[in-house]
mmCIF file of C-alpha atoms in Angstrom:
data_model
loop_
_atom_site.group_PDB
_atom_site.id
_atom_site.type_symbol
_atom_site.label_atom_id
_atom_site.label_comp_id
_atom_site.label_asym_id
_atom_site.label_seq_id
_atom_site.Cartn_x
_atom_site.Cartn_y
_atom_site.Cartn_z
ATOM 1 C CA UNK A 16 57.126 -10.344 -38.247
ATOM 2 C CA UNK A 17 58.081 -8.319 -35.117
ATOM 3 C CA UNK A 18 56.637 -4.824 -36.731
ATOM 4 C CA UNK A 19 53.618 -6.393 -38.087
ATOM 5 C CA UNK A 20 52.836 -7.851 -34.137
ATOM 6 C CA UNK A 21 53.606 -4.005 -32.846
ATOM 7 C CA UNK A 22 50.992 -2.583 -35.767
ATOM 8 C CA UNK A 23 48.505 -5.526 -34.554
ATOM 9 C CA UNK A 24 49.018 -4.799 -30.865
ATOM 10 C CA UNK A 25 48.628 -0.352 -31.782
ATOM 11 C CA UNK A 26 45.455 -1.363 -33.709
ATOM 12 C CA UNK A 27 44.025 -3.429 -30.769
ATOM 13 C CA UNK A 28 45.304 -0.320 -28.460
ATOM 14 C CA UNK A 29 43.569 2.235 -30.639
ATOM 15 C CA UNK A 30 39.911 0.389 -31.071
ATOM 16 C CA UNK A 31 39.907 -0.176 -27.084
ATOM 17 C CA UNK A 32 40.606 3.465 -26.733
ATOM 18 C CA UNK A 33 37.383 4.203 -29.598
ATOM 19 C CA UNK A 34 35.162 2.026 -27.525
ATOM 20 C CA UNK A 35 35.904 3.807 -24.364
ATOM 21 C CA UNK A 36 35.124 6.684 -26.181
ATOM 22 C CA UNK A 37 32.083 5.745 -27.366
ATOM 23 C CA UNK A 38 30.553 4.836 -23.960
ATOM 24 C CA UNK A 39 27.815 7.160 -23.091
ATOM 25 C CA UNK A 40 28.432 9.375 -20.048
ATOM 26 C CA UNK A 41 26.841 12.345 -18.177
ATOM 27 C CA UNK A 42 27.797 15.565 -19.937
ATOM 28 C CA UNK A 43 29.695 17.972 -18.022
ATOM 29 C CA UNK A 44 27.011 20.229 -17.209
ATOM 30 C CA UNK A 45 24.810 17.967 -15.326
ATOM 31 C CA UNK A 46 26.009 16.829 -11.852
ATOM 32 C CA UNK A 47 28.335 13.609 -11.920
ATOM 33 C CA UNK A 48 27.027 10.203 -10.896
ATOM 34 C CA UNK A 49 29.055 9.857 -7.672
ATOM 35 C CA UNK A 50 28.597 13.156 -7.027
ATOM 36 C CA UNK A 51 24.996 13.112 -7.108
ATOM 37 C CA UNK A 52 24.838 9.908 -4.716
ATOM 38 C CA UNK A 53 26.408 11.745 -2.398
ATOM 39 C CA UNK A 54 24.033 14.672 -2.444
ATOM 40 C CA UNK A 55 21.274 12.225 -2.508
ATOM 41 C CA UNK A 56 22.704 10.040 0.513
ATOM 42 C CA UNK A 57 23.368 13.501 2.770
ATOM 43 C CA UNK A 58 19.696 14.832 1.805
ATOM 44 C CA UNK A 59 18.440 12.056 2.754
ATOM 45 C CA UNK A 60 20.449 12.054 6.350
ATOM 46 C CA UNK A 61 19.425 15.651 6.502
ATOM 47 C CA UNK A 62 15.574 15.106 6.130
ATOM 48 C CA UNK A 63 15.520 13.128 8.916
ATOM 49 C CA UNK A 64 17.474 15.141 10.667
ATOM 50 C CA UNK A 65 14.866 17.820 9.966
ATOM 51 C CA UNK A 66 11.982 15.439 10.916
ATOM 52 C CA UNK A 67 13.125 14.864 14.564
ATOM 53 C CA UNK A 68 15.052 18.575 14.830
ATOM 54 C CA UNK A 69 14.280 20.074 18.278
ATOM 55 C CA UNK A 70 14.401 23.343 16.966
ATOM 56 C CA UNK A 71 11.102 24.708 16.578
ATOM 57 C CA UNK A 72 12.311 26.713 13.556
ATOM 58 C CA UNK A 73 8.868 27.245 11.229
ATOM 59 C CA UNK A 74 7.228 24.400 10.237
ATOM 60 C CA UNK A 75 8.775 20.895 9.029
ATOM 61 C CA UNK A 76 8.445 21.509 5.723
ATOM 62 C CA UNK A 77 10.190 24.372 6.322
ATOM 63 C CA UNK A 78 13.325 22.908 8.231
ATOM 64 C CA UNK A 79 13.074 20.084 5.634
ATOM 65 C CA UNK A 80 14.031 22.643 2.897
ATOM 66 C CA UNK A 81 16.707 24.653 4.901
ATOM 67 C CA UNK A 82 18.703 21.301 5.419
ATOM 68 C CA UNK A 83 18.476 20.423 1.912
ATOM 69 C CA UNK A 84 19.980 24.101 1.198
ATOM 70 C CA UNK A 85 22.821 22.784 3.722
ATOM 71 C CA UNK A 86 23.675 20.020 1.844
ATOM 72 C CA UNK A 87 23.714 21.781 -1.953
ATOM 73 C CA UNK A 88 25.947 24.564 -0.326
ATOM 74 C CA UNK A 89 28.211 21.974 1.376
ATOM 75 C CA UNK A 90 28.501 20.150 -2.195
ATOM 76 C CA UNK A 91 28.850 23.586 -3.570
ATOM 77 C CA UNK A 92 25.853 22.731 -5.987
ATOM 78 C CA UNK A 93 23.046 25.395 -7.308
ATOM 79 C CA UNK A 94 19.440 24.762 -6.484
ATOM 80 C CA UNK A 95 19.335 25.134 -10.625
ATOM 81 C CA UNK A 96 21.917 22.314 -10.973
ATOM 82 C CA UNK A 97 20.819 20.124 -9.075
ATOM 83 C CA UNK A 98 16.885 20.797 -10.744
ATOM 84 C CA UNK A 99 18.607 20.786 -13.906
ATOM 85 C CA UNK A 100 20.692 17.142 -13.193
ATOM 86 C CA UNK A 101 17.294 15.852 -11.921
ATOM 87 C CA UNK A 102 15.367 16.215 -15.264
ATOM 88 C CA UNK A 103 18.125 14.557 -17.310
ATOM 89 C CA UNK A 104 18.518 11.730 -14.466
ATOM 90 C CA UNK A 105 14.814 11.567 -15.026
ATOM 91 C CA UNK A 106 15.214 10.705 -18.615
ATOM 92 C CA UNK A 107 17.572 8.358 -18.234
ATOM 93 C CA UNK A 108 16.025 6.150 -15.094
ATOM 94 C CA UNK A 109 18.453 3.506 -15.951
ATOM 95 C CA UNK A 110 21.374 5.497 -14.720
ATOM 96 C CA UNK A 111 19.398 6.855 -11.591
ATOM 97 C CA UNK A 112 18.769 3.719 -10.518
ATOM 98 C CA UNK A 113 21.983 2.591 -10.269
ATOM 99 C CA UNK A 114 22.877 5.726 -8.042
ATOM 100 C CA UNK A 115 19.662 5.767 -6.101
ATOM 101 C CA UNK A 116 20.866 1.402 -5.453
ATOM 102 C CA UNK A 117 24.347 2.949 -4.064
ATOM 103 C CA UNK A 118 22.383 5.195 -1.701
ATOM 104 C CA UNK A 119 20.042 2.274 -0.456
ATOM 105 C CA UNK A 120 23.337 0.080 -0.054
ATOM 106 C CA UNK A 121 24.924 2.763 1.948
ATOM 107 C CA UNK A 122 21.885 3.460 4.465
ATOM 108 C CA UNK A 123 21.457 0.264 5.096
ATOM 109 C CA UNK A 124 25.394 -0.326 5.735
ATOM 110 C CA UNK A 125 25.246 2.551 8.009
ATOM 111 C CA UNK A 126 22.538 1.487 10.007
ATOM 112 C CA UNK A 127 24.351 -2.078 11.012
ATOM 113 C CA UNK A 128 27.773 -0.164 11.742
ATOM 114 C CA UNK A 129 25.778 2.356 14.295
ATOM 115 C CA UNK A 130 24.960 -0.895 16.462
ATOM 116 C CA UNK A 131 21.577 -1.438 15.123
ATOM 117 C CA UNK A 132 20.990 -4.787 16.616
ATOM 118 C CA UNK A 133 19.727 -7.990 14.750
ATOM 119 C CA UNK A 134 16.409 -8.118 16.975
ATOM 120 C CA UNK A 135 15.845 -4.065 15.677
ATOM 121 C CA UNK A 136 16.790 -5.137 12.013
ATOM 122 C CA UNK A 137 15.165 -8.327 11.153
ATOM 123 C CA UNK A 138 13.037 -9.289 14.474
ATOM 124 C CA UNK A 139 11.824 -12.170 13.370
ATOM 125 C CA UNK A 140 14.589 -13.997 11.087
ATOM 126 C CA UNK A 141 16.350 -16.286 14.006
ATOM 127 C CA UNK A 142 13.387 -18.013 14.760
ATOM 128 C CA UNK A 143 13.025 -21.406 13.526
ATOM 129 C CA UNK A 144 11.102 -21.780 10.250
ATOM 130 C CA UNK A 145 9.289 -24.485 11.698
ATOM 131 C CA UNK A 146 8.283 -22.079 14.789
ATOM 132 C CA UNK A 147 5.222 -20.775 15.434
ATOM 133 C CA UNK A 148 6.594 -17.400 14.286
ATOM 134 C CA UNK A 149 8.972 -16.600 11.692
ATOM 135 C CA UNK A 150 10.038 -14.555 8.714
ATOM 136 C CA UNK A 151 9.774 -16.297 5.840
ATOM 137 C CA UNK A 152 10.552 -13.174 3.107
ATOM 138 C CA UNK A 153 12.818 -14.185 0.104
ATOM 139 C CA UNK A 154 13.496 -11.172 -1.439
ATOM 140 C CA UNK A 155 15.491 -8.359 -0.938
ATOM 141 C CA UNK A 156 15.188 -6.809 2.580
ATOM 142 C CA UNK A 157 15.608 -3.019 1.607
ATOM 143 C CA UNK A 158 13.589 -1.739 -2.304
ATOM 144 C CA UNK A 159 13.612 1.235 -3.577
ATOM 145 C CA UNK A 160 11.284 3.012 -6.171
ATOM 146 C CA UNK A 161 10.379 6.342 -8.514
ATOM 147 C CA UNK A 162 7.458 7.354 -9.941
ATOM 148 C CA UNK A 163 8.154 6.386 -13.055
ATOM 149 C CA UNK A 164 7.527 3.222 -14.981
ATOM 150 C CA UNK A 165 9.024 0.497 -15.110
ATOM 151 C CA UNK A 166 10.524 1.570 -11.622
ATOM 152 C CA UNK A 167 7.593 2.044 -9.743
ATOM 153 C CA UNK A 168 6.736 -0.880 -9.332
ATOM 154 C CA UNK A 169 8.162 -4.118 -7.420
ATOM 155 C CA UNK A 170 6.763 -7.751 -7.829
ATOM 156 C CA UNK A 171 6.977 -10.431 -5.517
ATOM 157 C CA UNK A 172 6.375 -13.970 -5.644
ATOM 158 C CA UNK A 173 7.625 -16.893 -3.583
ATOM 159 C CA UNK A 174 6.502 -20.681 -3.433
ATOM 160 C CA UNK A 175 5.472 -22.224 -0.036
ATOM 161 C CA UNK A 176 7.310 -25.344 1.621
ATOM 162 C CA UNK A 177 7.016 -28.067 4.191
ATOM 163 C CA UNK A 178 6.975 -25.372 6.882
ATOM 164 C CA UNK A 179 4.181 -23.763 6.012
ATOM 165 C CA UNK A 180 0.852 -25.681 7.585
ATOM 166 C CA UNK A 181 -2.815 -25.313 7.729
ATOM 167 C CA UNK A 182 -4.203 -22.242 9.376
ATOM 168 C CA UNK A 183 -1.274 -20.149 9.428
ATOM 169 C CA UNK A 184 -1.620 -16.101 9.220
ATOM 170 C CA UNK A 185 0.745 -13.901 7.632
ATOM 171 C CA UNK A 186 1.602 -10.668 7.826
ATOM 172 C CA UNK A 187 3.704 -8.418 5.440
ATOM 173 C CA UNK A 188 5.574 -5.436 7.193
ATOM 174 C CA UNK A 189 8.156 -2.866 6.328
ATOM 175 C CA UNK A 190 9.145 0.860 6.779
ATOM 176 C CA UNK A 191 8.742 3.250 4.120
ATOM 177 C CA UNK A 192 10.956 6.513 3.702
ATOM 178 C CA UNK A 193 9.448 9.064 1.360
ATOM 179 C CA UNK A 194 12.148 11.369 -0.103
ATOM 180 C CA UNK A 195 10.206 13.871 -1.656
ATOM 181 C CA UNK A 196 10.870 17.824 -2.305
ATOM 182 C CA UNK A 197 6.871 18.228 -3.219
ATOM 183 C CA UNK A 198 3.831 16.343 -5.008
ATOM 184 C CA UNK A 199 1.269 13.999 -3.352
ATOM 185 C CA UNK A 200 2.884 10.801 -2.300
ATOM 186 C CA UNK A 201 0.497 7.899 -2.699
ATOM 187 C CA UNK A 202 1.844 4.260 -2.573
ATOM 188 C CA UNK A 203 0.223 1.353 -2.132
ATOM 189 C CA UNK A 204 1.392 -2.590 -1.401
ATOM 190 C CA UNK A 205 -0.594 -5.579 -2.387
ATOM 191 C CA UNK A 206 -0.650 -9.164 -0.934
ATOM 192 C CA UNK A 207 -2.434 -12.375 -1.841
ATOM 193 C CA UNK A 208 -2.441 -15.951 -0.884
ATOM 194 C CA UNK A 209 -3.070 -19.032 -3.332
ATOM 195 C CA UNK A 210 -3.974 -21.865 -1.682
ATOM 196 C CA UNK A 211 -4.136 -26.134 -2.325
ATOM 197 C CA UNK A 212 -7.867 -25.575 -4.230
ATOM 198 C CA UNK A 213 -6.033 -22.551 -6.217
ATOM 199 C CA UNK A 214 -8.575 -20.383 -4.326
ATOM 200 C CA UNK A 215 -7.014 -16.617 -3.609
ATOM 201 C CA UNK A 216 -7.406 -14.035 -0.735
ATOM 202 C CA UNK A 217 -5.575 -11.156 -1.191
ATOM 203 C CA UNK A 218 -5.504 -7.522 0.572
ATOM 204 C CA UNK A 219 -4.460 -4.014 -0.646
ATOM 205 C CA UNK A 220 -3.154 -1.193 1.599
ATOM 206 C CA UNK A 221 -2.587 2.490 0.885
ATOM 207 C CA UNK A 222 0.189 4.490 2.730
ATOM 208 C CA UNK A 223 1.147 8.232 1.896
ATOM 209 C CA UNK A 224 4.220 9.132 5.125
ATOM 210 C CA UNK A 225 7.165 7.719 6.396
ATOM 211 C CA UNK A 226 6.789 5.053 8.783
ATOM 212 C CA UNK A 227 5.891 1.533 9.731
ATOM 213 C CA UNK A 228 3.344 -0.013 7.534
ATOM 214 C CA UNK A 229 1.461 -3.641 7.867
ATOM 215 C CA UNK A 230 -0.897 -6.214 6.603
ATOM 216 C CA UNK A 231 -1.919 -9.001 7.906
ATOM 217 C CA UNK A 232 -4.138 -11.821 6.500
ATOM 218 C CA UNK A 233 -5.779 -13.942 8.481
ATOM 219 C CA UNK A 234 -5.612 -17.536 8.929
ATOM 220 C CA UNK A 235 -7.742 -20.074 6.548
ATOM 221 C CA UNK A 236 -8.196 -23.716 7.352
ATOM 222 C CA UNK A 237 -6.395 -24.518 3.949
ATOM 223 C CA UNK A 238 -2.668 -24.865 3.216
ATOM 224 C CA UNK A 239 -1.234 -22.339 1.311
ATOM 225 C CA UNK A 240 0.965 -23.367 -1.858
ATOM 226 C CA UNK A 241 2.322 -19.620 -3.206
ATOM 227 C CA UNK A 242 2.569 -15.846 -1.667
ATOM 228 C CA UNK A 243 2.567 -12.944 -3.966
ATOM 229 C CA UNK A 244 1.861 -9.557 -4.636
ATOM 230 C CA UNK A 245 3.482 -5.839 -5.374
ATOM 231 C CA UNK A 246 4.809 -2.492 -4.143
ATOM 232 C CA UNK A 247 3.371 0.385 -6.441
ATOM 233 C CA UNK A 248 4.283 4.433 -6.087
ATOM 234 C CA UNK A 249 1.757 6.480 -7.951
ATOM 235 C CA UNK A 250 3.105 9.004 -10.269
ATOM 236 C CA UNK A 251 0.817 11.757 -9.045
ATOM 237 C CA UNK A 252 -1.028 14.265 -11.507
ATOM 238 C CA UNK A 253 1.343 16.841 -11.172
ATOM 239 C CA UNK A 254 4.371 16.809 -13.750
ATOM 240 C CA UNK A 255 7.326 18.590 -12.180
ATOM 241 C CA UNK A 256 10.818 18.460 -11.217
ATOM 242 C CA UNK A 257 10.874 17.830 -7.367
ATOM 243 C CA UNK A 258 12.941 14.999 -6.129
ATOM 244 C CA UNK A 259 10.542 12.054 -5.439
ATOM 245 C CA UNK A 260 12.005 8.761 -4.215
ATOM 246 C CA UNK A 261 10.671 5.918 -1.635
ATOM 247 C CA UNK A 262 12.816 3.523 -0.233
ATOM 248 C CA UNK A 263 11.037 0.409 1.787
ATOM 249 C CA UNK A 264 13.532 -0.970 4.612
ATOM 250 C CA UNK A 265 13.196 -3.719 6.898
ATOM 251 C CA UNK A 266 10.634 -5.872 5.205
ATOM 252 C CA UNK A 267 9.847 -9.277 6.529
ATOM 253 C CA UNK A 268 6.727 -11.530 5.610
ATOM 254 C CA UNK A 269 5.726 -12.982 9.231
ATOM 255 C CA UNK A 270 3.901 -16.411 9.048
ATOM 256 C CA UNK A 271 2.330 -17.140 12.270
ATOM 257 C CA UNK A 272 1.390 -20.876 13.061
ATOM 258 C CA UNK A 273 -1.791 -21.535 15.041
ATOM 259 C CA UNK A 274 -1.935 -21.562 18.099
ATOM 260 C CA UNK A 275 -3.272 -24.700 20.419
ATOM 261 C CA UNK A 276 -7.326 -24.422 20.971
ATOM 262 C CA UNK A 277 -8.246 -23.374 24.599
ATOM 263 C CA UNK A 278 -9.700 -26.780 24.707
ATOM 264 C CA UNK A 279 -6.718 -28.773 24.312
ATOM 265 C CA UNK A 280 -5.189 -26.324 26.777
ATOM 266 C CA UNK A 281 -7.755 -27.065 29.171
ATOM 267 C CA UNK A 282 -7.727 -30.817 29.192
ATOM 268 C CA UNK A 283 -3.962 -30.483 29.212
ATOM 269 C CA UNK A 284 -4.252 -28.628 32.752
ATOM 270 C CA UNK A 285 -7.150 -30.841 33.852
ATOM 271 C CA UNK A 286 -4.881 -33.981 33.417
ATOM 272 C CA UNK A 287 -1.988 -31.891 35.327
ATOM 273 C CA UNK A 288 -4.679 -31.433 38.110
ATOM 274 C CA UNK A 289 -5.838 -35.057 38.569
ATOM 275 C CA UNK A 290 -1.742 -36.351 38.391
ATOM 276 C CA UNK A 291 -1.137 -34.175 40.931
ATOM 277 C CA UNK A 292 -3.967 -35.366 42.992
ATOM 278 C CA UNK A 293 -2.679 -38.693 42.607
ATOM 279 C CA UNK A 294 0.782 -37.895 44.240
ATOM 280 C CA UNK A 295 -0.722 -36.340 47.572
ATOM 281 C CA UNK A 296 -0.045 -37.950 50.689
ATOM 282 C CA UNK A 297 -2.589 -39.884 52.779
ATOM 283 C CA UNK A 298 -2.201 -37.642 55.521
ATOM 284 C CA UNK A 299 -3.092 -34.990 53.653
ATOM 285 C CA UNK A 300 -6.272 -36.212 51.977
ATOM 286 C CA UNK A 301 -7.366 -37.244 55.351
ATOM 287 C CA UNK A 302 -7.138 -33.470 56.633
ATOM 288 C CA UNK A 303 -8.772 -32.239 53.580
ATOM 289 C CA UNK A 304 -11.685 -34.706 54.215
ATOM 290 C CA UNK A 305 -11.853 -33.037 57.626
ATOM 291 C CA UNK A 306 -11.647 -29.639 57.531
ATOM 292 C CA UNK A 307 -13.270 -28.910 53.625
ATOM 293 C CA UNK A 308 -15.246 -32.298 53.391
ATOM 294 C CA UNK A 309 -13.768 -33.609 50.442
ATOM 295 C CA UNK A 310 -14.889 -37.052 49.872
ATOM 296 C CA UNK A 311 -12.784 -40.154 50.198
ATOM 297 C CA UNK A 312 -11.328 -41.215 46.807
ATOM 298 C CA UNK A 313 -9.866 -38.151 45.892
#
């Protein structure tokens, strides 16, 4: 019975070691996984380096290309490699994904550990919800996208609660980061509103650089019951192997309560006035009446 449990316990040994096997990797020729999320995570450090370089060396796109040279030579990767390791990422967006996810994680990491503070990252998000301002996004704060389907593309859709009141405005912002060696960039994010009568306004923006990016809907006397919408990178016309990758930080959905009316405002000071008529001495009123002819009973 004791050799038959050894055989059984080999056997179990031997299929775990098939099925290990069997897992699908990257082939040696193409540039690792971890190894390319480090190249991806220092070229993207390096193009915004470039972007904000004080050296007037040529033009941006210029520099932009010189630091990416930097970081393949500090990785000790080919420009043909790394073209090479793009196209069979490309094929397999699954696995680029993932990589392109540990890149995202790390930036963002990065930015809280170099003292970005909480009003810089999320400048909205310790207000009250039930403050005239506040962020009321659900989702996740940082996305990132390629220009290839399903991944280029992000959907959004969140139900509204007690906070949320008559004539509130909102306003969905972020910052976008395009990482791209060449090709038109063209992205686009869409928001709309359903309200109590199921009615829907909804607004579209287009963005093509880096950099902060808003929209804003405006407020409607009706309550709104559901927010959605999308984030959508084009895939361009052109069909090559450039690196093309947009990451969308910081995003908050701001939902702004409104404000008193500039009547109620004024009655309120009015009523202020008159109380603090009421409190003034007798003396006093008796020099007003003499030297600006104010009449008795005020």
């Amino acid at each position: 019975m004791r050799w038959q449990k050894r055989i059984y316990i080999i056997y179990i040994g031997i299929g775990l070691s098939l099925l290990s096997a069997c897992k699908p990797g990257v082939p040696s020729n193409y540039i690792q996984p971890g190894d390319m999320e480090d190249i991806l995570y220092d070229y993207y450090v390096s193009q915004g380096m470039a972007s904000v370089s004080e050296q007037k060396i040529g033009t941006e796109d210029y520099r932009r290309d010189l630091f990416f040279n930097a970081v393949l030579k500090k990785h000790r990767v080919t420009r043909a490699e790394f073209d090479s390791s793009l196209v069979y990422y490309y094929t397999r967006a699954d696995k680029f994904v993932d990589i392109c996810h540990n890149v995202q994680d790390r930036l963002s990491e990065e930015a809280l550990d170099l003292g970005t503070s909480e009003g810089e990252v999320e400048r909205y998000t310790t207000q009250s919800l039930t403050g005239d301002t506040a962020n009321v996004w659900e989702g996740n704060r940082s996305l990132m996208l390629i220009p290839y389907a399903p991944y280029n593309r992000i959907q959004f859709t969140q139900k509204a609660d007690t906070s949320y009141h008559k004539g509130d405005s909102y306003m969905l912002s972020f910052m976008s980061d395009f990482l791209y060696q060449g090709g038109i960039k063209e992205a686009l994010v869409y928001l709309a509103l359903k309200y109590e009568n199921d009615s829907i306004v909804s607004k579209v923006t287009h963005f093509s650089a880096s950099g902060d990016t808003k929209l804003r809907i405006d407020a409607c006397d009706l309550k709104v019951k559901e927010l959605m919408g999308y984030f959508y990178l084009g895939e361009g016309n052109e069909k090559n192997t450039d690196l093309k990758l947009l990451f969308l930080t910081d995003i908050q959905l701001i939902r702004f309560h409104k404000q008193k009316s500039d009547k109620s405002v004024s009655s309120a000071s009015e009523t202020q006035k008159v109380d603090s008529m009421k409190i003034i001495p007798d003396s006093v009123r008796r020099l007003q009446r003499h030297q600006f002819g104010v009449k008795p009973g005020l």
